[in-house]
Amino acid sequence: MAEVRLVGEGTLADSIARLDGATRTPAHDLLATAGPHTVIVTATDAWDTDLRPEARAASTAHRTAWLPVRTELGRVVIGPVERAGEPGCVDCADLRRRVNRLHSRAHDSLVAHHQPALHGRASALLTGLAAGVVATLVDDEAARLDKDPATARTRDALLTLDLKTLEVTRHPFLPDPVCPVCGDLPDDTAEAAEITLRSWDKSAPERYRTRDIATYQDTLTSTYVDPECGLIRLLAKDSDAGSVVAAAWMGLRDGATEGGYGRTRSYQTSELVAILEALERHGGMQPGGRRTTVHGSYAELRDQAVDPRELGLYPPDRHRAEGFPYRPFDPHQPYRWVWGHSFRRGGPILVPESYAYYRIHRSPDGPAPFVYEISNGCALGGSPEEAILHGILEIAERDAFLMTWYARMAVPRIDLRSSRRRIAPLIAEAIQAETGYTVMAFDMTTEQGVPCVWAMAVDPADRAGLPKAACAGGSHLDPEIAAENALSELATILPDLIRRYPGQRDLAHRMVTDPSLVTEMAHHSLLYGTPEAFPRLGYLVDSPRTVDFAGMPQPERFRHPDLSDDLRELLRRYLDEDMDVIVVDQTTPELRERDLSCVKVIIPGTLPMTFGHDRRRVDGIPRLHEVPHRLGHRDRPLTPADVNPDPHPFP
């Protein structure tokens, strides 16, 4: 049995001191008396961390375990056990807990304000019986750490004892890769960014996933979801217009909240999709898998870097507008860059860090960003190849939507009744039955032949207090599934718009004549709830052409047994158009825990999805002027004056 070196005074320490093998030790003697076969236990009846420095120093010096025990008002927190040189320290747990609090900043302020009382006063709920339970738990942990540390319940986890009910709960957490105590991120390098496509068998030719992730749902939930210190703190669910909606909420370091959403026809599947989307968000917000190392100007790095001007920038007059937060791109201004893989070059390429990650924390003395970037092109998969394929599909969807909008392309309306799978018309009928809206879909596929669908719901009766229209988009290698994806999005967006439109109707009407008021994502759909803005969608609603699903690009070229062959075909279609496909690996250690891959796909020349009308980016993308003419929607290439000046309706 390992010897327990106990540091602390009070009820908890007194109970732990009665354990066999426990020796009470002053904090200043820990470094001299602890050894490799001891377990250091710090115990306090109050909410204080004063014993941490001595305990960590002794644990580090002797390569032994340290188990903290403390009381936080109505509960006792045990763990996590910390071992020098191993990830998953006490600071990691503190960070996970902090970001999971709904009001983390207010909580921190309150604790700081009452620090003397919290640190010096024992919890009034702490009884001798509760202390005995804690001592038993500590005894069990010490035995586990002595015999087989891998079985310790506080390894990468906390045990909490509710002082009212004496219920014991375990809360696992994932080590924080950027923890200042135990984090050890590798440097971002050109070699690490290179991608060599591997073979991945598909379960069926028409399925574009490398494994059935649904069979891992329980494992994913237990790994990532925990209200105390999970990467995801909460799962919520609801239903709308024939679809079941789930949300997976994550707390962020800056006190904000980020969510992943699932919209399917079952609660289980929607929760799974919500978890996966939240994990994708986690990978895409800021570097968490590699440490950014490249800093320099484009003029210095141009032979190794993508030209940011090919990604779509703002016109000069936009930068002169009062309060506009983005600065013109300067080829001689040093920026931070991350490594990606260019499929056109067949090797590594540098990408602006602010383009590869969309929620970068910037230092006050750093350069201002030159564009507003979102999660467009970010995707999660069971392999890098799977993630890349789905990242391309997302870019194809958003690019097609914006191409249709900016060029006012009268793309054909899809006859939903022609669906062989019957799912698309059923979703449309469910939306119509529940809301009274007419549902229509349009084929907005562009030159690469990737099926993309625009879905729209229109109120035919112009009912007072209800939004006039709502739009959504979807893509897939199978046109019918592309339509299903678009309609499933619409089924969620429309009821939400119906709920919020009455309270924001005045703002919506002002945005019709003042597009500068369209400043956030929700405003885009809100604007097109107004009857006055609906004529802007007339080129679609009045499109004279129709198409059935058989007349859309078919998936036969994407029916390989190997997913990587499907990806190669998809890549070929962009490369043959003289476009590059760039991939930045966003996978973090947390995602690797369950063999997940996260990427950001960047295709220079495609139209970037943005939210807020003053943030739209169409300059420096000549393809916008050429493709509508190539596809037969215009009798000549577009001029800048031809580009639709109105805010887009993508939700």
XYZ file of C-alpha atoms in Angstrom, residues 28-620:
593
model
C 7.113 22.991 3.888
C 8.391 19.459 4.602
C 6.779 17.814 1.563
C 9.759 18.229 -0.734
C 12.074 16.554 1.782
C 9.772 13.757 2.973
C 7.780 12.669 -0.107
C 9.117 9.807 -2.209
C 8.357 7.971 -5.439
C 6.060 5.491 -3.663
C 3.931 8.033 -1.826
C 0.650 9.701 -2.715
C 0.495 13.354 -1.739
C -2.981 14.377 -0.561
C -3.864 18.013 0.113
C -7.127 18.499 2.012
C -8.982 21.674 2.965
C -12.460 22.298 4.297
C -12.646 25.574 2.380
C -12.491 26.777 -1.199
C -8.779 27.501 -1.288
C -5.802 26.451 -3.384
C -2.995 27.670 -1.141
C -1.381 24.232 -0.859
C -0.944 23.754 -4.599
C 2.576 25.138 -5.101
C 4.224 22.914 -2.463
C 2.260 19.819 -3.509
C 3.056 20.277 -7.211
C 6.737 20.938 -6.487
C 7.060 17.752 -4.419
C 5.083 15.706 -6.941
C 7.300 16.952 -9.771
C 10.550 16.411 -7.873
C 9.727 12.841 -6.800
C 7.624 11.808 -9.855
C 4.805 10.824 -7.542
C 1.022 11.359 -7.489
C -0.724 14.363 -6.005
C -4.447 14.166 -5.156
C -6.120 17.455 -4.145
C -9.267 17.457 -1.975
C -11.223 20.625 -1.255
C -14.684 21.859 -0.352
C -16.634 24.219 -2.594
C -19.673 25.396 -0.644
C -22.138 22.535 -1.119
C -19.770 19.811 -2.315
C -16.353 18.266 -1.947
C -14.173 17.965 -5.039
C -11.589 15.180 -5.199
C -8.942 15.214 -7.889
C -7.835 15.091 -10.501
C -4.756 13.102 -9.599
C -1.731 14.855 -11.046
C 1.497 13.125 -12.029
C 4.497 15.039 -13.318
C 5.099 14.608 -17.010
C 1.586 13.320 -17.726
C -1.164 15.418 -19.357
C -4.371 15.999 -17.461
C -3.323 18.154 -14.524
C -5.276 20.133 -11.940
C -5.071 23.259 -14.097
C -6.598 21.364 -17.047
C -9.592 20.437 -14.897
C -9.941 24.014 -13.676
C -10.007 25.306 -17.255
C -12.618 22.780 -18.386
C -14.802 23.644 -15.410
C -14.425 27.365 -15.940
C -15.473 27.376 -19.596
C -18.420 25.094 -18.800
C -19.989 27.557 -16.387
C -22.902 29.408 -17.952
C -21.700 32.701 -16.483
C -17.984 32.100 -16.102
C -16.950 35.748 -15.885
C -19.549 36.550 -13.233
C -18.518 33.414 -11.342
C -14.847 34.430 -11.417
C -15.703 37.935 -10.264
C -17.834 36.637 -7.406
C -15.169 34.201 -6.212
C -12.486 36.895 -6.392
C -14.653 39.359 -4.455
C -15.376 36.862 -1.674
C -11.979 35.171 -1.746
C -11.066 35.817 1.919
C -14.309 34.286 3.179
C -14.276 31.350 0.779
C -10.642 30.529 1.513
C -10.886 30.882 5.263
C -14.288 29.473 6.153
C -15.286 25.806 6.089
C -18.520 24.847 4.382
C -21.398 24.807 6.827
C -22.676 21.606 5.186
C -19.506 19.617 5.845
C -20.220 16.957 8.466
C -18.220 14.152 10.005
C -20.238 11.634 7.999
C -19.417 13.406 4.721
C -15.752 13.604 5.717
C -15.774 9.858 6.348
C -17.121 9.235 2.842
C -14.354 11.429 1.414
C -11.711 9.528 3.411
C -13.023 6.232 2.016
C -12.828 7.584 -1.516
C -9.277 8.842 -0.929
C -8.281 5.460 0.519
C -9.640 3.695 -2.553
C -7.795 6.086 -4.881
C -4.512 5.601 -3.033
C -4.865 1.833 -3.400
C -5.614 2.124 -7.125
C -2.657 4.447 -7.659
C -0.402 1.981 -5.884
C -1.547 -1.184 -7.697
C -2.518 0.091 -11.163
C -2.622 3.877 -11.755
C -4.627 3.360 -14.946
C -7.623 2.290 -12.819
C -7.646 5.447 -10.690
C -11.082 7.067 -10.882
C -9.549 10.546 -10.624
C -7.194 10.063 -13.565
C -8.379 12.734 -16.023
C -11.520 13.052 -13.904
C -13.013 14.625 -10.790
C -15.057 12.943 -8.081
C -17.627 15.189 -6.428
C -19.537 14.519 -3.221
C -22.813 16.397 -2.806
C -22.877 17.470 0.842
C -26.694 17.456 0.950
C -27.323 14.019 -0.517
C -23.855 12.368 -0.206
C -24.175 11.377 -3.863
C -20.819 10.715 -5.501
C -20.456 11.531 -9.201
C -17.508 11.182 -11.555
C -16.749 13.845 -14.154
C -14.139 12.912 -16.774
C -12.282 15.556 -18.760
C -9.800 15.631 -21.601
C -6.348 17.121 -21.006
C -6.009 20.619 -22.424
C -3.330 20.596 -25.148
C -2.543 24.285 -24.567
C -2.388 24.004 -20.767
C 0.595 26.048 -19.493
C 1.426 23.320 -16.967
C 1.167 20.039 -18.893
C 0.367 20.987 -22.507
C 2.935 20.105 -25.149
C 1.763 21.003 -28.647
C 4.151 20.199 -31.500
C 5.252 22.975 -33.827
C 3.350 23.518 -37.052
C 5.648 22.421 -39.879
C 5.487 22.003 -43.633
C 6.264 18.302 -43.315
C 3.405 17.704 -40.870
C 0.937 19.409 -43.242
C 1.562 17.147 -46.221
C -1.264 14.774 -47.145
C -0.961 11.418 -48.874
C -4.388 9.956 -49.545
C -4.961 6.543 -47.970
C -7.492 3.897 -48.955
C -10.668 3.632 -46.893
C -13.308 1.002 -47.600
C -16.885 2.255 -47.568
C -19.664 0.189 -46.017
C -21.648 0.703 -49.235
C -20.904 2.485 -52.552
C -23.496 5.187 -51.842
C -22.221 5.973 -48.349
C -19.500 8.578 -47.997
C -18.267 7.790 -44.507
C -15.389 5.502 -43.550
C -17.156 4.045 -40.513
C -20.587 3.939 -38.991
C -20.084 6.589 -36.345
C -23.549 5.882 -34.895
C -22.190 2.677 -33.361
C -19.801 4.855 -31.345
C -22.441 7.274 -30.071
C -22.318 6.110 -26.452
C -18.525 6.307 -26.503
C -18.603 9.791 -28.020
C -21.101 10.959 -25.413
C -19.106 9.582 -22.489
C -15.880 11.048 -23.893
C -17.054 14.547 -24.756
C -20.264 15.371 -22.860
C -20.250 16.271 -19.169
C -21.948 19.231 -17.461
C -19.025 19.767 -15.100
C -15.925 19.570 -17.284
C -16.750 17.966 -20.612
C -15.719 19.501 -23.914
C -19.496 19.706 -24.484
C -21.446 20.808 -21.442
C -25.048 20.258 -22.521
C -27.200 18.387 -25.023
C -30.665 19.812 -25.737
C -33.390 18.710 -28.148
C -36.646 19.896 -29.732
C -38.716 19.248 -32.862
C -39.728 21.425 -35.801
C -41.691 20.754 -38.988
C -41.033 17.041 -39.221
C -37.408 17.262 -38.113
C -35.930 16.575 -34.721
C -33.436 19.212 -33.592
C -30.597 18.704 -31.124
C -27.991 21.173 -29.889
C -24.613 20.495 -28.275
C -23.329 23.496 -26.327
C -19.678 24.259 -25.592
C -18.264 26.962 -23.379
C -15.315 28.970 -24.734
C -12.325 30.528 -23.026
C -13.611 34.055 -23.627
C -16.900 33.337 -21.843
C -18.924 32.873 -25.040
C -20.861 29.762 -26.067
C -20.592 27.812 -29.312
C -23.099 25.210 -30.460
C -23.330 22.263 -32.776
C -26.716 21.336 -34.261
C -28.328 18.197 -35.597
C -31.491 18.207 -37.724
C -32.656 14.727 -38.690
C -35.717 12.557 -38.252
C -34.712 10.921 -34.959
C -33.549 12.231 -31.599
C -30.622 9.830 -31.458
C -29.259 10.793 -34.855
C -29.785 14.514 -34.244
C -27.863 14.313 -30.972
C -25.035 12.476 -32.727
C -24.863 15.093 -35.493
C -24.943 17.894 -32.900
C -22.017 16.352 -31.008
C -20.002 15.946 -34.197
C -20.714 19.503 -35.334
C -19.670 20.854 -31.940
C -16.410 18.908 -32.184
C -15.882 20.359 -35.652
C -16.367 23.838 -34.186
C -13.829 23.016 -31.489
C -11.215 22.135 -34.080
C -11.915 25.131 -36.300
C -11.889 28.023 -33.856
C -8.193 28.294 -33.017
C -5.013 26.208 -33.355
C -5.263 23.308 -30.925
C -3.238 20.622 -32.634
C -0.060 22.460 -33.602
C 1.686 25.595 -32.417
C 1.836 28.348 -35.047
C 5.460 29.134 -35.846
C 5.539 31.129 -39.096
C 5.403 34.919 -38.908
C 6.202 37.114 -41.862
C 4.872 39.161 -44.746
C 3.450 37.786 -47.958
C 6.239 39.557 -49.830
C 8.732 37.443 -47.890
C 6.775 34.180 -48.104
C 5.086 34.447 -51.514
C 6.835 31.393 -52.970
C 5.406 29.249 -50.166
C 2.085 30.986 -49.499
C -1.367 31.384 -50.984
C -2.046 34.919 -52.160
C -4.745 36.257 -49.793
C -6.083 38.405 -52.629
C -7.328 35.209 -54.291
C -9.547 34.526 -51.265
C -11.753 37.575 -51.766
C -11.060 40.913 -50.109
C -12.935 44.160 -49.477
C -12.947 47.169 -51.819
C -10.890 50.166 -50.634
C -13.943 52.258 -49.783
C -15.133 49.624 -47.301
C -11.982 50.087 -45.234
C -12.571 53.835 -45.124
C -15.989 53.395 -43.504
C -16.156 54.532 -39.887
C -15.835 51.645 -37.441
C -14.971 49.003 -40.039
C -12.736 46.626 -38.025
C -10.734 45.072 -40.876
C -7.610 46.592 -42.351
C -6.518 46.368 -45.990
C -4.267 43.456 -46.786
C -0.675 44.671 -46.920
C 1.825 42.388 -48.697
C 4.600 43.885 -46.548
C 2.784 43.564 -43.200
C 3.921 40.568 -41.113
C 1.097 38.112 -40.362
C 0.866 34.708 -38.731
C 0.648 31.748 -41.120
C -0.175 28.057 -40.766
C 0.792 25.196 -43.045
C -1.719 23.448 -45.271
C -1.528 21.014 -48.166
C -2.110 22.214 -51.727
C -3.420 19.524 -54.052
C -2.486 21.630 -57.083
C 1.112 21.968 -55.901
C 1.163 18.468 -54.475
C 2.826 19.790 -51.336
C 2.719 22.250 -48.441
C 1.496 25.829 -48.656
C 1.151 28.644 -46.122
C -2.307 30.050 -45.300
C -3.071 33.120 -43.145
C -3.817 31.874 -39.642
C -6.845 34.166 -39.446
C -8.280 32.475 -42.538
C -7.600 28.919 -41.372
C -9.143 29.483 -37.912
C -12.144 31.698 -37.363
C -11.965 32.608 -33.670
C -8.334 33.562 -33.143
C -7.435 35.349 -29.919
C -5.344 38.365 -30.946
C -2.818 40.298 -28.952
C -3.499 44.056 -28.683
C -0.255 44.861 -30.496
C -0.832 42.390 -33.363
C -2.040 43.363 -36.841
C -5.768 43.741 -37.365
C -7.346 40.993 -39.493
C -7.960 41.782 -43.150
C -11.081 39.612 -43.586
C -13.976 38.228 -41.591
C -13.866 34.451 -41.803
C -16.299 31.798 -40.535
C -16.350 27.996 -40.348
C -16.969 27.660 -44.094
C -15.106 24.560 -45.309
C -14.521 23.099 -41.842
C -15.479 19.431 -41.603
C -15.110 16.456 -39.284
C -14.670 12.848 -40.328
C -13.559 9.397 -39.277
C -10.487 9.916 -41.461
C -8.741 12.882 -43.084
C -10.059 11.811 -46.494
C -13.641 11.723 -45.255
C -13.311 15.148 -43.616
C -11.801 16.652 -46.782
C -14.603 15.301 -48.965
C -17.306 16.789 -46.761
C -15.431 20.070 -46.414
C -15.432 20.390 -50.205
C -19.166 19.668 -50.276
C -19.824 22.496 -47.834
C -17.805 24.937 -49.915
C -19.652 23.793 -53.041
C -23.019 24.483 -51.370
C -22.147 27.981 -50.139
C -20.371 28.916 -53.375
C -23.355 27.794 -55.465
C -25.800 29.690 -53.244
C -23.825 32.926 -53.468
C -23.168 32.494 -57.200
C -26.909 32.106 -57.732
C -27.613 35.152 -55.599
C -24.930 37.560 -56.758
C -25.538 36.748 -60.459
C -29.333 36.407 -60.062
C -29.223 33.118 -61.942
C -32.719 31.822 -62.795
C -31.780 28.235 -61.986
C -34.421 25.544 -62.644
C -36.991 24.516 -60.094
C -36.765 20.852 -59.034
C -39.789 18.595 -59.282
C -39.624 17.056 -55.811
C -42.161 14.405 -56.833
C -39.504 12.841 -59.067
C -37.549 11.629 -56.042
C -37.045 7.860 -55.958
C -36.123 7.898 -52.253
C -39.374 9.752 -51.415
C -37.720 11.464 -48.443
C -37.428 14.937 -50.000
C -41.122 15.270 -50.890
C -42.099 13.954 -47.458
C -40.012 16.634 -45.732
C -41.583 19.282 -47.974
C -45.078 17.994 -47.190
C -44.337 17.991 -43.450
C -43.181 21.609 -43.599
C -46.273 22.615 -45.583
C -48.652 20.734 -43.268
C -47.174 22.234 -40.115
C -46.641 25.821 -41.283
C -48.921 26.423 -44.271
C -45.943 27.548 -46.378
C -45.355 26.489 -49.978
C -42.029 24.684 -50.336
C -39.911 24.710 -53.477
C -36.383 23.668 -54.391
C -33.954 24.797 -57.112
C -30.970 23.179 -58.798
C -28.059 25.608 -58.295
C -25.286 23.195 -59.329
C -22.240 24.989 -60.776
C -19.470 24.009 -63.197
C -17.954 21.217 -61.077
C -21.171 19.193 -61.281
C -21.546 18.785 -57.505
C -25.312 18.647 -56.812
C -26.351 21.754 -54.853
C -29.934 22.669 -53.942
C -31.568 25.913 -52.824
C -34.713 25.326 -50.737
C -37.303 28.021 -50.143
C -40.522 28.319 -48.157
C -43.031 31.030 -49.141
C -46.201 32.101 -47.355
C -48.802 32.101 -50.172
C -51.457 33.844 -48.068
C -49.318 36.780 -46.858
C -50.546 36.200 -43.324
C -50.085 39.137 -40.962
C -47.259 38.728 -38.489
C -45.634 35.853 -40.363
C -42.423 36.041 -42.400
C -42.936 35.958 -46.141
C -40.057 33.616 -47.066
C -37.142 31.586 -45.757
C -34.228 29.998 -47.635
C -31.646 27.268 -47.072
C -29.042 25.324 -49.032
C -27.732 21.775 -49.256
C -25.230 19.704 -51.197
C -24.265 16.069 -51.656
C -22.840 13.794 -54.331
C -26.371 12.393 -54.741
C -28.853 15.101 -55.881
C -31.742 13.626 -53.904
C -29.749 13.704 -50.677
C -28.626 17.255 -51.517
C -32.331 18.198 -51.639
C -33.026 16.343 -48.393
C -30.192 18.236 -46.692
C -31.492 21.601 -47.907
C -35.064 20.822 -46.892
C -33.973 19.558 -43.465
C -32.177 22.876 -42.907
C -35.289 24.731 -44.032
C -37.443 22.689 -41.648
C -35.434 24.084 -38.743
C -34.873 27.618 -39.976
C -38.500 28.386 -40.848
C -40.109 27.691 -37.424
C -37.330 29.652 -35.732
C -37.923 32.589 -38.082
C -41.681 32.379 -37.473
C -41.037 32.656 -33.716
C -38.704 35.636 -33.799
C -40.111 37.614 -36.725
C -43.006 39.385 -34.910
C -40.689 40.842 -32.267
C -38.125 41.971 -34.858
C -40.450 43.053 -37.647
C -39.590 46.748 -37.292
C -35.893 46.007 -37.644
C -36.589 43.781 -40.654
C -38.480 46.588 -42.402
C -35.672 49.079 -41.724
C -33.137 46.648 -43.205
C -35.035 46.656 -46.508
C -33.918 50.213 -47.216
C -30.765 50.231 -45.062
C -28.676 47.096 -45.698
C -25.993 48.367 -43.293
C -28.324 47.195 -40.505
C -27.742 43.588 -41.627
C -24.842 42.934 -39.259
C -25.186 39.312 -38.128
C -26.190 35.867 -39.368
C -29.792 35.970 -38.119
C -30.442 39.270 -39.922
C -30.074 37.690 -43.365
C -33.092 35.434 -42.944
C -34.985 38.093 -40.983
C -34.725 40.586 -43.861
C -36.378 38.203 -46.310
C -39.265 37.699 -43.959
C -40.556 41.067 -45.113
C -42.977 41.221 -48.051
C -41.044 44.235 -49.372
C -37.837 42.195 -49.806
C -39.560 39.194 -51.393
C -39.430 40.575 -54.969
C -35.648 40.249 -54.775
C -36.216 36.473 -54.921
C -38.415 36.789 -57.981
C -35.763 35.603 -60.419
C -35.941 32.217 -58.627
C -39.643 31.987 -57.874
C -40.507 32.934 -61.460
C -37.852 30.757 -63.073
C -39.456 29.304 -66.213
C -37.475 26.054 -66.153
C -37.988 22.865 -64.193
C -35.850 19.770 -63.775
C -36.388 16.378 -62.208
C -33.765 14.572 -60.158
C -32.806 12.377 -63.108
C -31.810 15.526 -64.988
C -29.365 16.622 -62.295
C -25.746 15.367 -62.060
C -25.852 11.740 -61.016
C -23.555 10.060 -58.483
C -22.312 7.163 -60.658
C -18.808 8.660 -60.812
C -18.804 8.641 -56.999
C -19.735 5.020 -56.380
C -16.266 3.630 -55.726
C -15.780 1.071 -52.947
C -12.837 3.207 -51.749
C -13.759 6.639 -50.360
C -10.398 8.050 -51.450
C -11.278 7.330 -55.083
C -14.458 9.384 -54.640
C -12.339 12.167 -53.170
C -9.870 11.980 -56.074
C -12.746 12.385 -58.539
C -14.040 15.382 -56.594
C -10.577 16.942 -56.442
C -10.103 16.369 -60.180
C -13.191 18.418 -60.971
C -11.751 21.473 -59.232
C -8.188 20.988 -60.457
C -9.440 20.623 -64.044
C -11.040 24.060 -63.638
C -7.569 25.408 -62.736
C -8.588 25.806 -59.099
C -6.610 24.681 -56.082
C -7.916 22.709 -53.111
C -6.010 23.514 -49.918
C -6.454 21.567 -46.688
C -5.379 22.686 -43.204
C -5.396 19.921 -40.596
C -7.317 21.260 -37.568
C -7.318 17.988 -35.619
C -6.660 18.446 -31.897
C -5.553 15.840 -29.329
C -9.107 15.804 -27.981
C -10.425 14.729 -31.394
C -7.683 12.134 -31.845
C -8.917 10.575 -28.621
C -11.668 8.969 -30.716
C -9.799 8.803 -34.047
C -11.593 11.806 -35.509
C -10.095 14.157 -38.091
C -10.943 17.825 -38.556
C -9.930 19.958 -41.536
C -10.427 23.368 -43.076
C -10.809 23.169 -46.847
C -9.957 26.318 -48.804
C -10.672 26.664 -52.525
C -9.404 30.020 -53.803
C -11.803 31.470 -56.353
C -14.966 30.202 -54.683
C -17.276 32.760 -53.127
C -16.747 32.995 -49.356
C -19.856 32.842 -47.188
C -20.006 35.870 -44.901
C -22.586 37.319 -42.540
C -23.167 41.032 -42.150
C -23.718 42.926 -45.405
C -20.632 45.133 -45.056
C -18.485 41.988 -44.737
C -19.399 40.455 -48.083
C -16.365 39.639 -50.197
C -16.680 39.610 -53.972
C -13.600 41.604 -55.010
C -10.767 39.655 -56.587
